[in-house]
PDB file of C-alpha atoms in Angstrom:
ATOM      1  CA  MET A1283      -6.854  35.330  25.909  1.00  0.00           C
ATOM      2  CA  LEU A1284      -7.382  38.703  27.525  1.00  0.00           C
ATOM      3  CA  THR A1285      -4.293  39.796  29.464  1.00  0.00           C
ATOM      4  CA  GLU A1286      -3.035  43.043  30.961  1.00  0.00           C
ATOM      5  CA  ASN A1287      -0.720  43.546  27.978  1.00  0.00           C
ATOM      6  CA  ASN A1288      -3.429  43.347  25.336  1.00  0.00           C
ATOM      7  CA  PHE A1289      -6.275  44.912  27.319  1.00  0.00           C
ATOM      8  CA  HIS A1290      -7.327  48.236  25.804  1.00  0.00           C
ATOM      9  CA  HIS A1291     -10.637  49.991  26.386  1.00  0.00           C
ATOM     10  CA  HIS A1292     -12.280  51.742  23.475  1.00  0.00           C
ATOM     11  CA  ASN A1293     -14.357  54.206  25.451  1.00  0.00           C
ATOM     12  CA  GLY A1294     -12.820  57.658  25.264  1.00  0.00           C
ATOM     13  CA  GLY A1295     -15.172  59.070  27.898  1.00  0.00           C
ATOM     14  CA  SER A1296     -14.575  59.414  31.596  1.00  0.00           C
ATOM     15  CA  VAL A1297     -14.987  56.345  33.780  1.00  0.00           C
ATOM     16  CA  ILE A1298     -14.924  58.324  37.021  1.00  0.00           C
ATOM     17  CA  HIS A1299     -18.282  59.717  38.079  1.00  0.00           C
ATOM     18  CA  GLN A1300     -19.234  60.574  41.629  1.00  0.00           C
ATOM     19  CA  HIS A1301     -22.814  59.471  41.184  1.00  0.00           C
ATOM     20  CA  ARG A1302     -22.436  56.285  39.179  1.00  0.00           C
ATOM     21  CA  THR A1303     -23.129  52.862  40.686  1.00  0.00           C
ATOM     22  CA  HIS A1304     -20.054  51.380  42.352  1.00  0.00           C
ATOM     23  CA  TYR A1305     -19.172  48.221  44.168  1.00  0.00           C
ATOM     24  CA  ALA A1306     -19.215  49.401  47.780  1.00  0.00           C
ATOM     25  CA  PRO A1307     -15.922  48.885  49.616  1.00  0.00           C
ATOM     26  CA  TYR A1308     -17.543  47.827  52.857  1.00  0.00           C
ATOM     27  CA  GLN A1309     -20.715  47.877  54.912  1.00  0.00           C
ATOM     28  CA  HIS A1310     -21.006  50.163  57.917  1.00  0.00           C
ATOM     29  CA  PRO A1311     -20.977  48.176  61.216  1.00  0.00           C
ATOM     30  CA  SER A1312     -24.353  49.594  62.231  1.00  0.00           C
ATOM     31  CA  TYR A1313     -25.827  48.195  59.031  1.00  0.00           C
ATOM     32  CA  ILE A1314     -24.250  44.773  59.489  1.00  0.00           C
ATOM     33  CA  GLY A1315     -25.776  44.558  62.972  1.00  0.00           C
ATOM     34  CA  LYS A1316     -29.239  44.752  61.445  1.00  0.00           C
ATOM     35  CA  VAL A1317     -28.702  41.715  59.231  1.00  0.00           C
ATOM     36  CA  SER A1318     -30.662  38.703  60.468  1.00  0.00           C
ATOM     37  CA  GLN A1319     -28.900  35.507  61.576  1.00  0.00           C
ATOM     38  CA  GLN A1320     -30.445  33.693  58.628  1.00  0.00           C
ATOM     39  CA  GLN A1321     -28.989  36.252  56.215  1.00  0.00           C
ATOM     40  CA  GLN A1322     -25.586  36.028  57.888  1.00  0.00           C
ATOM     41  CA  HIS A1323     -25.604  32.231  57.586  1.00  0.00           C
ATOM     42  CA  GLN A1324     -26.589  32.509  53.925  1.00  0.00           C
ATOM     43  CA  GLN A1325     -23.777  34.993  53.244  1.00  0.00           C
ATOM     44  CA  GLN A1326     -21.221  32.761  54.990  1.00  0.00           C
ATOM     45  CA  SER A1327     -22.333  29.781  52.920  1.00  0.00           C
ATOM     46  CA  GLU A1328     -22.075  31.774  49.703  1.00  0.00           C
ATOM     47  CA  LEU A1329     -18.594  32.986  50.644  1.00  0.00           C
ATOM     48  CA  GLN A1330     -17.389  29.418  50.975  1.00  0.00           C
ATOM     49  CA  ILE A1331     -18.526  28.492  47.457  1.00  0.00           C
ATOM     50  CA  PRO A1332     -16.217  29.782  46.090  1.00  0.00           C
ATOM     51  CA  LYS A1333     -13.742  32.125  47.796  1.00  0.00           C
ATOM     52  CA  PHE A1334     -13.436  35.233  45.648  1.00  0.00           C
ATOM     53  CA  ASP A1335      -9.941  36.736  45.618  1.00  0.00           C
ATOM     54  CA  LEU A1336      -9.875  39.794  43.420  1.00  0.00           C
ATOM     55  CA  HIS A1337      -6.802  41.099  45.235  1.00  0.00           C
ATOM     56  CA  HIS A1338      -4.733  38.096  44.182  1.00  0.00           C
ATOM     57  CA  ALA A1339      -5.943  38.459  40.602  1.00  0.00           C
ATOM     58  CA  VAL A1340      -4.889  42.115  40.620  1.00  0.00           C
ATOM     59  CA  ARG A1341      -1.448  41.349  42.044  1.00  0.00           C
ATOM     60  CA  THR A1342      -0.822  38.604  39.453  1.00  0.00           C
ATOM     61  CA  ASN A1343      -2.185  40.518  36.438  1.00  0.00           C
ATOM     62  CA  ASP A1344      -4.924  37.926  36.002  1.00  0.00           C
ATOM     63  CA  VAL A1345      -7.343  39.963  33.906  1.00  0.00           C
ATOM     64  CA  THR A1346      -9.322  36.911  32.853  1.00  0.00           C
ATOM     65  CA  GLY A1347      -9.702  35.962  36.515  1.00  0.00           C
ATOM     66  CA  ILE A1348     -10.964  39.421  37.411  1.00  0.00           C
ATOM     67  CA  ILE A1349     -13.612  39.280  34.692  1.00  0.00           C
ATOM     68  CA  ARG A1350     -14.663  35.804  35.823  1.00  0.00           C
ATOM     69  CA  LEU A1351     -14.841  36.797  39.496  1.00  0.00           C
ATOM     70  CA  HIS A1352     -16.909  39.849  38.685  1.00  0.00           C
ATOM     71  CA  GLY A1353     -19.358  37.638  36.832  1.00  0.00           C
ATOM     72  CA  ARG A1354     -19.771  35.563  39.988  1.00  0.00           C
ATOM     73  CA  LEU A1355     -20.147  38.650  42.160  1.00  0.00           C
ATOM     74  CA  ARG A1356     -22.972  39.868  39.943  1.00  0.00           C
ATOM     75  CA  GLN A1357     -24.714  36.535  40.503  1.00  0.00           C
ATOM     76  CA  GLN A1358     -24.268  36.796  44.287  1.00  0.00           C
ATOM     77  CA  PRO A1359     -24.392  40.524  45.122  1.00  0.00           C
ATOM     78  CA  THR A1360     -24.942  39.898  48.847  1.00  0.00           C
ATOM     79  CA  VAL A1361     -21.324  38.802  49.234  1.00  0.00           C
ATOM     80  CA  ALA A1362     -19.757  41.603  47.197  1.00  0.00           C
ATOM     81  CA  ASP A1363     -18.833  43.783  50.177  1.00  0.00           C
ATOM     82  CA  ALA A1364     -17.062  40.992  52.054  1.00  0.00           C
ATOM     83  CA  CYS A1365     -15.129  40.009  48.931  1.00  0.00           C
ATOM     84  CA  LEU A1366     -13.783  43.491  48.281  1.00  0.00           C
ATOM     85  CA  LEU A1367     -11.801  43.979  51.479  1.00  0.00           C
ATOM     86  CA  ASP A1368      -8.525  42.251  52.291  1.00  0.00           C
ATOM     87  CA  SER A1369      -7.125  41.736  55.794  1.00  0.00           C
ATOM     88  CA  ASN A1370      -5.755  45.304  55.760  1.00  0.00           C
ATOM     89  CA  GLY A1371      -9.127  46.833  54.939  1.00  0.00           C
ATOM     90  CA  HIS A1372      -8.144  47.661  51.359  1.00  0.00           C
ATOM     91  CA  THR A1373     -10.142  47.190  48.167  1.00  0.00           C
ATOM     92  CA  PRO A1374      -8.777  45.654  44.947  1.00  0.00           C
ATOM     93  CA  LEU A1375      -8.409  49.171  43.526  1.00  0.00           C
ATOM     94  CA  TYR A1376      -6.137  50.057  46.441  1.00  0.00           C
ATOM     95  CA  THR A1377      -4.099  46.909  45.729  1.00  0.00           C
ATOM     96  CA  ALA A1378      -3.766  47.874  42.060  1.00  0.00           C
ATOM     97  CA  ILE A1379      -2.432  51.314  42.991  1.00  0.00           C
ATOM     98  CA  ASP A1380      -0.146  49.910  45.677  1.00  0.00           C
ATOM     99  CA  ASN A1381       1.394  47.552  43.110  1.00  0.00           C
ATOM    100  CA  GLY A1382       1.611  50.250  40.433  1.00  0.00           C
ATOM    101  CA  ARG A1383      -0.650  48.434  37.968  1.00  0.00           C
ATOM    102  CA  LEU A1384      -2.179  51.142  35.796  1.00  0.00           C
ATOM    103  CA  ALA A1385      -3.943  48.698  33.485  1.00  0.00           C
ATOM    104  CA  MET A1386      -5.590  47.078  36.521  1.00  0.00           C
ATOM    105  CA  VAL A1387      -6.729  50.492  37.792  1.00  0.00           C
ATOM    106  CA  ASP A1388      -8.250  51.192  34.391  1.00  0.00           C
ATOM    107  CA  LEU A1389     -10.015  47.828  34.286  1.00  0.00           C
ATOM    108  CA  LEU A1390     -11.397  48.040  37.829  1.00  0.00           C
ATOM    109  CA  LEU A1391     -12.768  51.526  37.221  1.00  0.00           C
ATOM    110  CA  HIS A1392     -14.498  50.343  34.072  1.00  0.00           C
ATOM    111  CA  LEU A1393     -15.976  47.497  36.113  1.00  0.00           C
ATOM    112  CA  GLY A1394     -17.472  49.994  38.562  1.00  0.00           C
ATOM    113  CA  HIS A1395     -15.093  50.076  41.521  1.00  0.00           C
ATOM    114  CA  ASN A1396     -15.425  53.172  43.663  1.00  0.00           C
ATOM    115  CA  PRO A1397     -12.360  55.479  43.398  1.00  0.00           C
ATOM    116  CA  TYR A1398     -13.609  57.778  46.139  1.00  0.00           C
ATOM    117  CA  CYS A1399     -13.379  55.242  48.957  1.00  0.00           C
ATOM    118  CA  ILE A1400     -10.844  52.425  48.579  1.00  0.00           C
ATOM    119  CA  SER A1401     -10.187  51.520  52.207  1.00  0.00           C
ATOM    120  CA  VAL A1402     -11.969  51.291  55.540  1.00  0.00           C
ATOM    121  CA  ALA A1403     -10.282  54.623  56.331  1.00  0.00           C
ATOM    122  CA  ARG A1404     -12.288  56.096  53.428  1.00  0.00           C
ATOM    123  CA  GLU A1405      -9.163  57.127  51.547  1.00  0.00           C
ATOM    124  CA  SER A1406      -9.436  58.138  47.900  1.00  0.00           C
ATOM    125  CA  ALA A1407      -7.678  56.589  44.921  1.00  0.00           C
ATOM    126  CA  LEU A1408      -5.890  59.839  44.100  1.00  0.00           C
ATOM    127  CA  ASN A1409      -4.506  60.291  47.610  1.00  0.00           C
ATOM    128  CA  VAL A1410      -3.292  56.682  47.701  1.00  0.00           C
ATOM    129  CA  ALA A1411      -1.580  57.095  44.327  1.00  0.00           C
ATOM    130  CA  ILE A1412       0.094  60.244  45.640  1.00  0.00           C
ATOM    131  CA  GLY A1413       1.232  58.449  48.783  1.00  0.00           C
ATOM    132  CA  TYR A1414       2.895  55.743  46.690  1.00  0.00           C
ATOM    133  CA  GLY A1415       4.275  58.218  44.140  1.00  0.00           C
ATOM    134  CA  ARG A1416       2.502  56.522  41.208  1.00  0.00           C
ATOM    135  CA  LEU A1417       2.831  59.362  38.705  1.00  0.00           C
ATOM    136  CA  ASP A1418       1.282  57.438  35.797  1.00  0.00           C
ATOM    137  CA  ILE A1419      -1.761  56.494  37.860  1.00  0.00           C
ATOM    138  CA  ILE A1420      -2.125  60.041  39.191  1.00  0.00           C
ATOM    139  CA  GLU A1421      -2.061  61.410  35.649  1.00  0.00           C
ATOM    140  CA  TYR A1422      -4.555  58.775  34.538  1.00  0.00           C
ATOM    141  CA  LEU A1423      -7.012  59.524  37.355  1.00  0.00           C
ATOM    142  CA  LEU A1424      -6.844  63.260  36.698  1.00  0.00           C
ATOM    143  CA  SER A1425      -7.238  62.784  32.950  1.00  0.00           C
ATOM    144  CA  ARG A1426     -10.279  60.599  33.587  1.00  0.00           C
ATOM    145  CA  GLY A1427     -12.008  63.277  35.623  1.00  0.00           C
ATOM    146  CA  PHE A1428     -11.101  62.598  39.259  1.00  0.00           C
ATOM    147  CA  PRO A1429     -11.690  65.928  41.094  1.00  0.00           C
ATOM    148  CA  VAL A1430      -8.326  67.554  41.732  1.00  0.00           C
ATOM    149  CA  ASP A1431      -9.442  68.923  45.110  1.00  0.00           C
ATOM    150  CA  TYR A1432     -11.329  65.854  46.401  1.00  0.00           C
ATOM    151  CA  ALA A1433     -10.479  65.339  50.098  1.00  0.00           C
ATOM    152  CA  GLY A1434      -9.806  61.822  51.337  1.00  0.00           C
ATOM    153  CA  PHE A1435      -8.697  60.385  54.679  1.00  0.00           C
ATOM    154  CA  GLU A1436      -8.549  62.967  57.507  1.00  0.00           C
ATOM    155  CA  ASN A1437     -10.096  65.436  55.050  1.00  0.00           C
ATOM    156  CA  LYS A1438      -6.729  65.911  53.346  1.00  0.00           C
ATOM    157  CA  THR A1439      -6.820  67.256  49.806  1.00  0.00           C
ATOM    158  CA  PRO A1440      -4.501  65.850  47.129  1.00  0.00           C
ATOM    159  CA  LEU A1441      -2.319  68.969  47.381  1.00  0.00           C
ATOM    160  CA  GLU A1442      -1.974  68.570  51.139  1.00  0.00           C
ATOM    161  CA  ARG A1443      -1.140  64.891  50.688  1.00  0.00           C
ATOM    162  CA  ALA A1444       1.467  65.673  48.022  1.00  0.00           C
ATOM    163  CA  ILE A1445       3.139  68.284  50.219  1.00  0.00           C
ATOM    164  CA  GLU A1446       3.035  65.928  53.209  1.00  0.00           C
ATOM    165  CA  CYS A1447       4.763  63.234  51.108  1.00  0.00           C
ATOM    166  CA  ASN A1448       7.227  65.744  49.620  1.00  0.00           C
ATOM    167  CA  GLN A1449       6.094  64.967  46.083  1.00  0.00           C
ATOM    168  CA  GLY A1450       7.201  67.983  44.051  1.00  0.00           C
ATOM    169  CA  SER A1451       6.348  66.427  40.687  1.00  0.00           C
ATOM    170  CA  VAL A1452       2.835  65.690  41.922  1.00  0.00           C
ATOM    171  CA  VAL A1453       2.378  69.261  43.154  1.00  0.00           C
ATOM    172  CA  VAL A1454       3.338  70.451  39.664  1.00  0.00           C
ATOM    173  CA  MET A1455       0.766  68.093  38.099  1.00  0.00           C
ATOM    174  CA  LEU A1456      -1.941  69.305  40.482  1.00  0.00           C
ATOM    175  CA  LEU A1457      -1.129  72.975  39.872  1.00  0.00           C
ATOM    176  CA  LYS A1458      -1.345  72.473  36.115  1.00  0.00           C
ATOM    177  CA  ARG A1459      -4.732  70.801  36.633  1.00  0.00           C
ATOM    178  CA  GLY A1460      -6.063  73.857  38.454  1.00  0.00           C
ATOM    179  CA  VAL A1461      -5.818  72.720  42.083  1.00  0.00           C
ATOM    180  CA  ASP A1462      -7.078  75.293  44.597  1.00  0.00           C
ATOM    181  CA  TRP A1463      -3.689  76.121  46.129  1.00  0.00           C
ATOM    182  CA  ARG A1464      -5.201  79.168  47.826  1.00  0.00           C
ATOM    183  CA  HIS A1465      -7.341  76.798  49.884  1.00  0.00           C
ATOM    184  CA  TYR A1466      -4.145  75.188  51.139  1.00  0.00           C
ATOM    185  CA  GLU A1467      -2.771  78.595  52.077  1.00  0.00           C
ATOM    186  CA  GLU A1468      -5.960  79.411  53.991  1.00  0.00           C
ATOM    187  CA  ARG A1469      -6.036  76.073  55.836  1.00  0.00           C
ATOM    188  CA  ARG A1470      -2.404  75.812  56.873  1.00  0.00           C
ATOM    189  CA  LYS A1471      -1.727  76.241  60.552  1.00  0.00           C
ATOM    190  CA  THR A1472       0.328  79.003  62.106  1.00  0.00           C
ATOM    191  CA  GLY A1473       3.983  78.186  61.580  1.00  0.00           C
ATOM    192  CA  ASP A1474       3.376  75.902  58.598  1.00  0.00           C
ATOM    193  CA  LYS A1475       5.251  76.794  55.420  1.00  0.00           C
ATOM    194  CA  SER A1476       3.476  78.437  52.540  1.00  0.00           C
ATOM    195  CA  LEU A1477       3.570  76.650  49.181  1.00  0.00           C
ATOM    196  CA  VAL A1478       6.436  78.869  48.032  1.00  0.00           C
ATOM    197  CA  GLU A1479       8.374  78.353  51.272  1.00  0.00           C
ATOM    198  CA  TRP A1480       7.843  74.578  51.055  1.00  0.00           C
ATOM    199  CA  ALA A1481       9.066  74.478  47.446  1.00  0.00           C
ATOM    200  CA  LEU A1482      12.212  76.400  48.362  1.00  0.00           C
ATOM    201  CA  ALA A1483      12.923  74.423  51.531  1.00  0.00           C
ATOM    202  CA  ASN A1484      12.614  71.098  49.703  1.00  0.00           C
ATOM    203  CA  GLU A1485      14.349  72.224  46.510  1.00  0.00           C
ATOM    204  CA  HIS A1486      11.439  71.922  44.087  1.00  0.00           C
ATOM    205  CA  PRO A1487      12.194  74.706  41.576  1.00  0.00           C
ATOM    206  CA  GLN A1488       9.695  73.262  39.105  1.00  0.00           C
ATOM    207  CA  VAL A1489       6.919  74.137  41.579  1.00  0.00           C
ATOM    208  CA  LEU A1490       8.086  77.751  41.626  1.00  0.00           C
ATOM    209  CA  GLY A1491       8.251  77.717  37.836  1.00  0.00           C
ATOM    210  CA  VAL A1492       4.663  76.587  37.378  1.00  0.00           C
ATOM    211  CA  LEU A1493       3.469  79.048  40.012  1.00  0.00           C
ATOM    212  CA  ILE A1494       5.140  81.880  38.105  1.00  0.00           C
ATOM    213  CA  ASP A1495       3.814  80.642  34.757  1.00  0.00           C
ATOM    214  CA  GLU A1496       0.259  80.062  35.941  1.00  0.00           C
ATOM    215  CA  TYR A1497      -0.163  82.573  38.761  1.00  0.00           C
ATOM    216  CA  GLY A1498       2.624  85.127  38.311  1.00  0.00           C
ATOM    217  CA  ASP A1499       0.123  87.968  38.367  1.00  0.00           C
ATOM    218  CA  ASP A1500      -1.167  86.872  41.787  1.00  0.00           C
ATOM    219  CA  GLU A1501       0.099  89.422  44.302  1.00  0.00           C
ATOM    220  CA  SER A1502       0.634  86.916  47.103  1.00  0.00           C
ATOM    221  CA  ILE A1503       2.797  84.689  44.894  1.00  0.00           C
ATOM    222  CA  PHE A1504       4.667  87.641  43.418  1.00  0.00           C
ATOM    223  CA  ASN A1505       5.459  89.039  46.834  1.00  0.00           C
ATOM    224  CA  GLN A1506       6.523  85.694  48.321  1.00  0.00           C
ATOM    225  CA  ILE A1507       8.906  84.882  45.481  1.00  0.00           C
ATOM    226  CA  GLY A1508      10.201  88.454  45.314  1.00  0.00           C
ATOM    227  CA  MET A1509      11.061  88.469  49.012  1.00  0.00           C
ATOM    228  CA  MET A1510      13.072  85.242  48.887  1.00  0.00           C
TER     229      MET A1510
END
């Protein structure tokens, strides 16, 4: 039996592509309004037989159930959107990250779930992982090719989200992955702390260390650290 513990993919390539085909997380209201009453009735009937619950399968590590449910979704693609959102407006991929299930994240991405929009708020998988402090999932997403500067909900970049959540270890990971920290410096509002000031104020010396190692020859960083 296939379980989370013995599930291993054998594809060394990236499973995160911005232009691949994904299961859509939801339909825009303006689109739903154009669906005919006959189509709506058909979709409601299909939803009743049976009720797909990918979220429950994710929470309970039911890999076999996920595979089975996806097979049914492929047979009835018109109900896929309605099946992917829970009562909070979150997709199964969001649920996997929320529950810290790396193997589930890996499986769902291989099955085609969209990491760039995993809630009705159009939040990204990377930003959600940062919000929950899921370091293993963050590292996985970055290693699989998720863009380090991809902006999610409220147009916040991963670096902005990490700073907002006071995640020093995540900032270090992003810096080592080549995040555009200068963009953060340019966007910050008057009175907001610079990256160096934030690291000092929140006691994240490892952030200062990676800045010196990676960007020590940058005059702005050199001057900020030298003046502290």
